[in-house]
Short mmCIF file of C-alpha atoms and ligand atoms in Angstrom, two decimals:
data_model
loop_
_atom_site.label_atom_id
_atom_site.label_comp_id
_atom_site.label_asym_id
_atom_site.label_seq_id
_atom_site.Cartn_x
_atom_site.Cartn_y
_atom_site.Cartn_z
CA MET E 1 0.00 0.00 0.00
CA ASN E 2 1.47 3.37 -0.99
CA HIS E 3 0.61 6.34 1.16
CA LYS E 4 1.17 10.01 0.52
CA ALA E 5 0.29 11.84 3.68
CA ILE E 6 0.41 10.22 7.08
CA ILE E 7 -0.54 11.75 10.40
CA ILE E 8 1.43 10.34 13.32
CA THR E 9 -0.12 11.45 16.62
CA GLY E 10 2.02 11.71 19.74
CA GLY E 11 5.15 11.96 17.60
CA ALA E 12 6.96 14.13 20.14
CA GLY E 13 6.65 11.44 22.83
CA PHE E 14 8.84 8.43 23.51
CA ILE E 15 7.68 5.80 21.02
CA GLY E 16 6.15 8.32 18.62
CA SER E 17 9.48 10.09 18.11
CA HIS E 18 11.12 6.81 17.05
CA VAL E 19 8.25 6.09 14.65
CA VAL E 20 8.40 9.61 13.15
CA ARG E 21 12.18 9.36 12.71
CA LEU E 22 11.92 5.95 11.03
CA PHE E 23 9.17 7.05 8.62
CA VAL E 24 10.71 10.44 7.75
CA ASN E 25 14.09 8.86 6.96
CA LYS E 26 12.84 5.70 5.27
CA TYR E 27 10.04 7.18 3.15
CA PRO E 28 11.14 10.51 1.60
CA GLU E 29 8.19 10.20 -0.80
CA TYR E 30 5.66 10.40 2.07
CA LYS E 31 4.69 13.51 3.96
CA ILE E 32 4.78 12.83 7.69
CA ILE E 33 2.63 15.12 9.82
CA ASN E 34 3.38 14.89 13.51
CA VAL E 35 0.35 15.99 15.57
CA ASP E 36 1.21 16.52 19.22
CA LYS E 37 -0.17 18.69 22.00
CA LEU E 38 3.25 18.80 23.70
CA THR E 39 2.09 17.80 27.15
CA TYR E 40 4.77 17.26 29.81
CA ALA E 41 5.63 14.01 27.96
CA GLY E 42 6.05 15.58 24.52
CA ASN E 43 9.38 17.14 23.62
CA LEU E 44 10.45 18.45 20.22
CA ALA E 45 14.09 17.97 21.24
CA ASN E 46 13.38 14.25 20.60
CA LEU E 47 13.21 15.07 16.88
CA LYS E 48 16.00 17.62 16.42
CA ASP E 49 17.77 15.45 13.83
CA ILE E 50 14.82 15.33 11.41
CA GLU E 51 12.92 18.57 12.00
CA GLN E 52 14.37 20.25 8.89
CA LYS E 53 13.54 17.42 6.50
CA PRO E 54 11.26 18.49 3.64
CA ASN E 55 8.84 15.59 4.13
CA TYR E 56 8.17 16.46 7.80
CA ARG E 57 5.65 18.86 9.35
CA PHE E 58 4.91 19.41 13.02
CA VAL E 59 1.44 20.57 14.08
CA LYS E 60 0.85 21.49 17.71
CA ALA E 61 -2.72 20.41 18.37
CA ASP E 62 -4.92 18.47 20.76
CA ILE E 63 -6.36 15.28 19.25
CA CYS E 64 -9.57 16.04 21.20
CA ASP E 65 -10.07 19.10 18.95
CA PHE E 66 -12.27 17.43 16.36
CA GLU E 67 -12.55 20.50 14.09
CA ALA E 68 -8.77 20.92 13.99
CA MET E 69 -8.28 17.21 13.21
CA LEU E 70 -10.85 17.28 10.40
CA SER E 71 -9.45 20.40 8.73
CA LEU E 72 -5.88 19.09 8.98
CA MET E 73 -6.91 15.81 7.31
CA GLN E 74 -8.69 17.78 4.54
CA GLU E 75 -5.79 20.21 4.07
CA GLU E 76 -3.13 17.48 3.90
CA LYS E 77 -5.30 14.92 2.08
CA VAL E 78 -4.34 12.41 4.70
CA ASP E 79 -4.59 8.76 3.73
CA GLY E 80 -2.96 7.13 6.76
CA ILE E 81 -3.10 7.70 10.50
CA ILE E 82 -0.78 6.11 13.05
CA HIS E 83 -2.22 6.98 16.42
CA LEU E 84 0.11 6.99 19.43
CA ALA E 85 -0.94 10.14 21.32
CA ALA E 86 -2.09 9.20 24.80
CA GLU E 87 -1.62 9.76 28.46
CA SER E 88 0.63 6.81 29.20
CA HIS E 89 1.74 6.62 32.83
CA VAL E 90 -0.18 4.28 35.15
CA ASP E 91 0.77 6.18 38.33
CA ARG E 92 -0.58 9.43 36.90
CA SER E 93 -3.80 7.69 35.86
CA ILE E 94 -4.35 6.61 39.45
CA LYS E 95 -4.16 10.26 40.54
CA ASP E 96 -6.02 11.84 37.62
CA PRO E 97 -8.25 9.40 35.69
CA PHE E 98 -10.27 12.14 33.92
CA THR E 99 -7.32 13.31 31.83
CA PHE E 100 -6.80 9.71 30.71
CA ALA E 101 -10.44 9.27 29.68
CA ARG E 102 -10.37 12.60 27.86
CA THR E 103 -7.24 12.04 25.78
CA ASN E 104 -7.23 8.29 25.37
CA VAL E 105 -10.95 7.76 24.79
CA MET E 106 -12.39 11.07 23.54
CA GLY E 107 -9.21 11.96 21.66
CA THR E 108 -9.26 8.63 19.82
CA LEU E 109 -12.96 9.05 19.05
CA SER E 110 -12.36 12.55 17.74
CA LEU E 111 -9.67 11.26 15.34
CA LEU E 112 -11.86 8.35 14.22
CA GLN E 113 -14.84 10.61 13.55
CA ALA E 114 -12.71 13.17 11.67
CA ALA E 115 -11.18 10.40 9.52
CA LYS E 116 -14.62 8.94 8.87
CA ILE E 117 -16.08 12.24 7.70
CA TYR E 118 -13.08 13.10 5.55
CA TRP E 119 -12.59 9.68 3.96
CA GLU E 120 -16.32 9.17 3.32
CA SER E 121 -16.37 12.54 1.48
CA LEU E 122 -13.88 11.25 -1.13
CA PRO E 123 -14.93 9.44 -4.31
CA GLU E 124 -12.73 6.45 -3.44
CA LYS E 125 -13.90 6.53 0.21
CA TYR E 126 -11.89 4.08 2.34
CA GLU E 127 -9.91 2.61 -0.57
CA GLY E 128 -6.17 2.85 0.17
CA LYS E 129 -6.75 4.33 3.64
CA ARG E 130 -5.56 3.05 7.02
CA PHE E 131 -6.25 3.96 10.64
CA TYR E 132 -3.63 2.25 12.82
CA HIS E 133 -4.15 2.44 16.57
CA ILE E 134 -1.24 1.71 18.92
CA SER E 135 -2.32 0.04 22.14
CA THR E 136 -0.83 -1.81 25.05
CA ASP E 137 -0.75 -5.31 26.55
CA GLU E 138 -2.11 -3.80 29.77
CA VAL E 139 -5.68 -3.98 28.38
CA TYR E 140 -5.54 -7.76 28.92
CA GLY E 141 -5.14 -7.38 32.69
CA ALA E 142 -2.64 -9.37 34.72
CA LEU E 143 -1.22 -12.88 34.34
CA LYS E 144 -0.33 -15.31 37.10
CA MET E 145 3.24 -16.60 37.46
CA ASP E 146 2.27 -19.71 35.49
CA GLY E 147 3.94 -19.25 32.12
CA SER E 148 0.71 -18.25 30.35
CA LEU E 149 0.87 -15.46 27.75
CA PHE E 150 -1.46 -12.80 26.35
CA THR E 151 -2.61 -13.77 22.85
CA GLU E 152 -4.78 -11.78 20.46
CA GLU E 153 -7.74 -13.81 21.79
CA THR E 154 -7.19 -13.02 25.48
CA LYS E 155 -10.22 -11.22 26.87
CA TYR E 156 -9.89 -7.62 27.93
CA GLN E 157 -9.68 -7.15 31.70
CA PRO E 158 -8.04 -3.77 32.37
CA HIS E 159 -7.33 -2.83 35.98
CA SER E 160 -5.84 0.66 36.03
CA PRO E 161 -7.54 3.83 34.78
CA TYR E 162 -4.78 3.95 32.13
CA SER E 163 -5.48 0.47 30.80
CA ALA E 164 -9.26 0.97 31.10
CA ALA E 165 -9.01 4.08 28.93
CA LYS E 166 -6.77 2.32 26.39
CA ALA E 167 -9.16 -0.67 26.31
CA SER E 168 -12.06 1.67 25.65
CA SER E 169 -10.21 3.35 22.79
CA ASP E 170 -9.40 -0.07 21.27
CA HIS E 171 -13.12 -0.91 21.33
CA PHE E 172 -13.98 2.36 19.57
CA VAL E 173 -11.43 1.66 16.84
CA ARG E 174 -12.85 -1.82 16.21
CA ALA E 175 -16.40 -0.42 16.33
CA PHE E 176 -15.51 2.02 13.53
CA HIS E 177 -14.43 -0.91 11.40
CA ASP E 178 -17.47 -3.01 12.20
CA THR E 179 -19.98 -0.16 11.89
CA TYR E 180 -18.63 2.04 9.08
CA GLY E 181 -16.12 -0.21 7.35
CA MET E 182 -13.13 1.95 8.30
CA PRO E 183 -9.87 0.09 7.54
CA THR E 184 -8.46 -0.14 11.04
CA ILE E 185 -5.66 -2.10 12.69
CA VAL E 186 -4.89 -2.41 16.41
CA THR E 187 -1.64 -3.57 17.95
CA ASN E 188 -0.99 -4.33 21.61
CA CYS E 189 2.63 -4.05 22.65
CA SER E 190 4.52 -4.90 25.81
CA ASN E 191 6.66 -2.45 27.85
CA ASN E 192 9.10 -0.44 25.74
CA TYR E 193 12.51 0.88 26.75
CA GLY E 194 15.21 2.92 25.04
CA PRO E 195 16.30 6.53 24.38
CA TYR E 196 13.93 9.50 24.82
CA GLN E 197 11.63 7.86 27.40
CA PHE E 198 10.30 10.32 29.95
CA PRO E 199 12.01 9.62 33.31
CA GLU E 200 8.87 8.80 35.24
CA LYS E 201 8.92 5.25 33.83
CA LEU E 202 11.01 2.61 35.58
CA ILE E 203 14.10 2.37 33.36
CA PRO E 204 15.00 6.04 32.65
CA LEU E 205 13.94 7.12 36.15
CA PHE E 206 16.22 4.56 37.78
CA ILE E 207 19.18 5.23 35.44
CA ASN E 208 18.99 8.91 36.33
CA ASN E 209 18.60 8.20 40.05
CA ILE E 210 21.58 5.81 40.09
CA ARG E 211 23.71 8.38 38.32
CA HIS E 212 22.81 10.99 40.96
CA ARG E 213 22.87 8.46 43.82
CA LYS E 214 19.20 9.00 44.64
CA PRO E 215 16.93 6.30 46.14
CA LEU E 216 15.33 3.79 43.76
CA PRO E 217 11.66 3.40 44.80
CA VAL E 218 10.85 -0.28 44.09
CA TYR E 219 7.11 -0.90 44.47
CA GLY E 220 6.13 -3.77 46.79
CA LYS E 221 8.75 -6.51 46.76
CA GLY E 222 9.93 -5.89 43.20
CA GLU E 223 8.44 -9.25 42.18
CA ASN E 224 6.21 -7.94 39.38
CA VAL E 225 7.11 -9.10 35.90
CA ARG E 226 7.11 -7.07 32.68
CA ASP E 227 7.97 -8.14 29.13
CA TRP E 228 10.45 -5.61 27.69
CA LEU E 229 10.97 -4.59 24.06
CA PHE E 230 13.56 -2.15 22.67
CA VAL E 231 11.67 0.83 21.28
CA GLU E 232 13.28 0.69 17.82
CA ASP E 233 12.03 -2.89 17.47
CA HIS E 234 8.52 -1.62 18.22
CA ALA E 235 8.91 1.15 15.62
CA ARG E 236 10.03 -1.44 13.04
CA ALA E 237 7.00 -3.58 13.84
CA ILE E 238 4.74 -0.54 13.38
CA ASP E 239 6.29 0.09 9.95
CA ILE E 240 5.74 -3.52 8.85
CA ILE E 241 2.19 -3.69 10.22
CA PHE E 242 1.18 -0.30 8.79
CA HIS E 243 2.25 -1.44 5.32
CA LYS E 244 1.52 -5.16 5.35
CA GLY E 245 -0.91 -5.84 8.19
CA LYS E 246 -4.40 -7.09 7.40
CA THR E 247 -7.29 -4.69 7.89
CA ALA E 248 -9.37 -5.30 11.03
CA GLU E 249 -6.68 -7.54 12.53
CA THR E 250 -5.03 -7.30 15.91
CA TYR E 251 -1.33 -8.08 16.36
CA ASN E 252 0.44 -8.51 19.68
CA ILE E 253 4.00 -7.16 19.77
CA GLY E 254 6.57 -8.37 22.29
CA GLY E 255 10.03 -9.82 22.55
CA PHE E 256 9.49 -12.91 24.77
CA ASN E 257 11.61 -11.08 27.32
CA GLU E 258 10.17 -11.30 30.83
CA TRP E 259 11.98 -9.73 33.74
CA LYS E 260 11.19 -9.26 37.42
CA ASN E 261 11.48 -5.59 38.35
CA ILE E 262 14.09 -6.25 41.03
CA ASP E 263 16.32 -8.09 38.53
CA ILE E 264 16.12 -5.15 36.13
CA VAL E 265 17.00 -2.76 38.94
CA LYS E 266 20.10 -4.83 39.76
CA LEU E 267 21.09 -4.95 36.08
CA LEU E 268 20.68 -1.16 35.84
CA ILE E 269 22.82 -0.56 38.92
CA SER E 270 25.63 -2.78 37.69
CA THR E 271 25.53 -1.30 34.17
CA VAL E 272 25.50 2.35 35.29
CA ASP E 273 28.24 1.74 37.86
CA ARG E 274 30.43 -0.09 35.34
CA LEU E 275 30.02 2.62 32.70
CA LEU E 276 30.77 5.35 35.26
CA GLY E 277 33.79 3.48 36.57
CA ARG E 278 32.33 3.02 40.04
CA PRO E 279 33.26 -0.08 42.08
CA GLU E 280 30.96 -3.10 41.81
CA GLY E 281 28.13 -2.96 44.37
CA ALA E 282 28.74 0.73 45.10
CA ASP E 283 25.09 1.66 44.60
CA ASP E 284 23.23 -1.48 45.72
CA ASP E 285 22.01 0.31 48.82
CA LEU E 286 19.99 2.77 46.73
CA ILE E 287 17.27 0.10 46.41
CA THR E 288 14.36 1.30 48.55
CA TYR E 289 11.22 -0.80 48.87
CA VAL E 290 8.15 1.47 48.98
CA THR E 291 4.37 1.02 49.29
CA ASP E 292 3.05 -0.96 46.34
CA ARG E 293 1.19 0.71 43.45
CA ALA E 294 -2.60 0.42 43.93
CA GLY E 295 -3.95 -2.46 41.82
CA HIS E 296 -0.42 -3.32 40.65
CA ASP E 297 -0.67 -5.93 37.85
CA LEU E 298 1.49 -8.91 38.76
CA ARG E 299 2.74 -10.00 35.36
CA TYR E 300 2.51 -9.08 31.67
CA ALA E 301 3.84 -11.36 28.93
CA ILE E 302 3.05 -11.22 25.23
CA ASP E 303 2.71 -14.02 22.71
CA SER E 304 3.84 -12.32 19.48
CA ARG E 305 4.00 -15.46 17.34
CA LYS E 306 1.18 -14.29 15.04
CA LEU E 307 3.21 -11.22 14.04
CA GLN E 308 6.37 -13.29 13.58
CA ARG E 309 4.55 -15.96 11.56
CA GLU E 310 2.36 -13.76 9.36
CA LEU E 311 4.52 -10.69 8.79
CA GLY E 312 8.05 -11.95 9.54
CA TRP E 313 8.88 -9.42 12.29
CA GLU E 314 11.40 -10.36 14.97
CA PRO E 315 13.01 -8.38 17.77
CA SER E 316 16.61 -7.52 16.89
CA LEU E 317 18.25 -6.94 20.28
CA GLN E 318 18.97 -9.08 23.30
CA PHE E 319 17.90 -7.34 26.51
CA GLU E 320 21.40 -6.97 27.99
CA GLU E 321 22.57 -5.39 24.74
CA GLY E 322 19.54 -3.08 24.62
CA ILE E 323 20.03 -2.04 28.25
CA GLU E 324 23.70 -1.29 27.65
CA LYS E 325 22.78 0.88 24.65
CA THR E 326 20.02 2.60 26.64
CA VAL E 327 22.13 3.32 29.72
CA ARG E 328 24.91 4.74 27.50
CA TRP E 329 22.38 6.97 25.74
CA TYR E 330 21.05 8.45 29.01
CA LEU E 331 24.56 8.94 30.41
CA ASP E 332 25.67 10.65 27.18
CA ASN E 333 22.57 12.85 26.99
CA GLN E 334 22.47 14.49 30.40
CA ASP E 335 21.33 17.77 28.76
CA TRP E 336 18.20 16.06 27.49
CA MET E 337 17.56 14.66 30.96
CA ASP E 338 18.18 18.03 32.66
CA ASN E 339 15.84 19.70 30.20
CA VAL E 340 12.90 17.32 30.82
CA THR E 341 13.43 17.08 34.57
CA SER E 342 13.32 20.80 35.27
CA GLY E 343 10.29 22.72 36.57
CA ASP E 344 7.03 20.78 37.09
CA TYR E 345 8.77 17.42 37.07
CA GLN E 346 10.33 17.93 40.49
CA ARG E 347 7.03 19.04 42.01
CA TYR E 348 5.31 15.95 40.56
CA TYR E 349 7.94 13.68 42.09
CA ASP E 350 7.93 15.32 45.48
CA ASP E 351 4.16 14.84 45.52
CA MET E 352 4.24 11.28 44.15
CA TYR E 353 6.67 9.89 46.69
CA LYS E 354 5.52 11.87 49.71
CA GLY E 355 4.87 9.44 52.53
CA ARG E 356 6.12 6.34 50.67
P1 LIG G 401 4.49 9.23 25.94
O1 LIG G 401 3.71 9.61 27.16
O2 LIG G 401 5.98 9.24 25.96
O3 LIG G 401 4.05 10.18 24.72
C1 LIG G 401 2.72 10.55 24.48
C2 LIG G 401 2.72 11.71 23.49
O4 LIG G 401 1.34 12.06 23.24
C3 LIG G 401 3.39 12.97 24.03
O5 LIG G 401 4.22 13.54 23.03
C4 LIG G 401 2.23 13.90 24.35
O6 LIG G 401 2.56 15.29 24.21
C5 LIG G 401 1.20 13.47 23.32
N1 LIG G 401 -0.17 13.78 23.75
C6 LIG G 401 -0.74 13.50 24.96
N2 LIG G 401 -2.00 13.97 24.98
C7 LIG G 401 -2.25 14.52 23.76
C8 LIG G 401 -3.38 15.13 23.16
N3 LIG G 401 -4.52 15.28 23.85
N4 LIG G 401 -3.28 15.57 21.90
C9 LIG G 401 -2.13 15.43 21.19
N5 LIG G 401 -1.02 14.86 21.70
C10 LIG G 401 -1.08 14.40 22.96
O7 LIG G 401 3.92 7.80 25.52
P2 LIG G 401 4.66 6.57 24.86
O8 LIG G 401 5.26 5.75 25.92
O9 LIG G 401 5.48 7.02 23.72
O10 LIG G 401 3.40 5.76 24.30
C11 LIG G 401 2.89 6.03 23.00
C12 LIG G 401 1.70 5.12 22.75
O11 LIG G 401 2.11 3.76 22.82
C13 LIG G 401 0.56 5.28 23.74
O12 LIG G 401 -0.65 5.18 23.04
C14 LIG G 401 0.74 4.10 24.70
O13 LIG G 401 -0.49 3.70 25.25
C15 LIG G 401 1.31 3.06 23.76
N6 LIG G 401 2.18 2.04 24.39
C16 LIG G 401 3.23 2.43 25.18
C17 LIG G 401 4.07 1.45 25.74
C18 LIG G 401 5.27 1.83 26.57
O14 LIG G 401 5.92 0.96 27.14
N7 LIG G 401 5.63 3.11 26.67
C19 LIG G 401 3.81 0.10 25.50
C20 LIG G 401 2.74 -0.25 24.69
C21 LIG G 401 1.93 0.72 24.14
P1 LIG G 402 6.37 1.53 34.43
O1 LIG G 402 7.65 1.87 33.76
O2 LIG G 402 5.59 2.64 35.09
O3 LIG G 402 5.47 0.79 33.34
P2 LIG G 402 4.05 -0.01 33.52
O4 LIG G 402 3.44 0.35 34.80
O5 LIG G 402 3.27 0.53 32.36
O6 LIG G 402 4.38 -1.46 33.39
O7 LIG G 402 6.64 0.43 35.53
C1 LIG G 402 7.26 -0.81 35.20
C2 LIG G 402 7.25 -1.66 36.45
O8 LIG G 402 8.12 -1.04 37.43
C3 LIG G 402 5.90 -1.76 37.11
O9 LIG G 402 5.73 -3.08 37.64
C4 LIG G 402 5.94 -0.74 38.22
C5 LIG G 402 7.41 -0.74 38.64
N1 LIG G 402 7.92 0.56 39.12
C6 LIG G 402 8.57 0.62 40.35
O10 LIG G 402 8.73 -0.40 41.06
N2 LIG G 402 9.02 1.84 40.79
C7 LIG G 402 8.88 2.98 40.07
O11 LIG G 402 9.29 4.07 40.51
C8 LIG G 402 8.23 2.90 38.79
C9 LIG G 402 8.03 4.12 37.94
C10 LIG G 402 7.76 1.66 38.36
#
């Protein structure tokens, strides 16, 4: 399928910036329109290297602004949408669920409705169009420690306001296919890690704290399990699925890479210390067990065999290699970290960990 103008929402965020970079560099014949509200999580510094490219345009807008979305689609004659914009942090969703419902549910609906009205106004209607919605494995709920995996058939059982809002948006996307015939695709990916992730998520937060010898707040006993994928592998999967995925299908994306939180924390400490030339074990005492996250899902693990079998995607990096690359990136890009951790960030953290 050949596209001419593609909107990527949330392109100034963590995963979105990797997707924008990949598409802008790989497809000079496409026009890539990055639509982002630039919330605390959005940062144009993530895209410095491609912002001058002729096939790239940035539009600062809220996806909830239906009129703005519709006129942008009409102006740019958009034929593809890759939708990543969302509120994405579980801890924030516990404190402020309304913002999550607004952006993740109403924002997705606003994009769907704008695309429907625009595409249905064209003579060819939905022919050659694609609405690709990026979702998470968290919509499936939590697994036991029994080796089971989330497949595309696992029933939705979200627990946090974040995952409930993402689940709701997934349902709307599928409803637009079933009701109006919109060519949609949904993918559900496991936890991502890599450069440009906002340091409220486990891996960048802990790398930064180890560097500055600040406590590492491990929730509960650190026994929870997540399935980690290097962000560039996710971006590559999105590219393949956007171009070759079957309409109305769901694909799970994950690297068969389960880790207990506490084991990741130990790996991060040893990697940061080694790269900074500190003695082995120097920072082990930074580990601080704190009150568990409310409703903390025990384990996520993705079965991505459908994607591997049908579209030939495979993760490219071993976890240790990906972590080494990631830690190096954060240590080498302290300016980026200082920039995103100034101002409101500190107030958020003081508030978040008060009393823990
Ligand atoms: P992020 O929080 O780093 O980035 C989100 C981006 O969306 C930011 O640039 C922000 O400014 C923008 N945004 C937020 N609200 C907006 C609005 N109303 N209008 C326009 N832009 C808005 O998130 P991320 O980690 O890059 O996640 C991207 C997507 O991938 C999300 O949909 C998330 O649910 C999904 N996902 C994330 C992970 C993960 O591990 N991070 C895993 C699976 C799926
Ligand atoms: P996180 O990066 O917030 O991703 P998610 O909640 O979407 O999986 O958290 C990953 C795991 O690390 C999760 O089990 C919660 C845990 N965690 C901590 O123990 N301490 C922290 O400070 C953070 C941010 C997360």
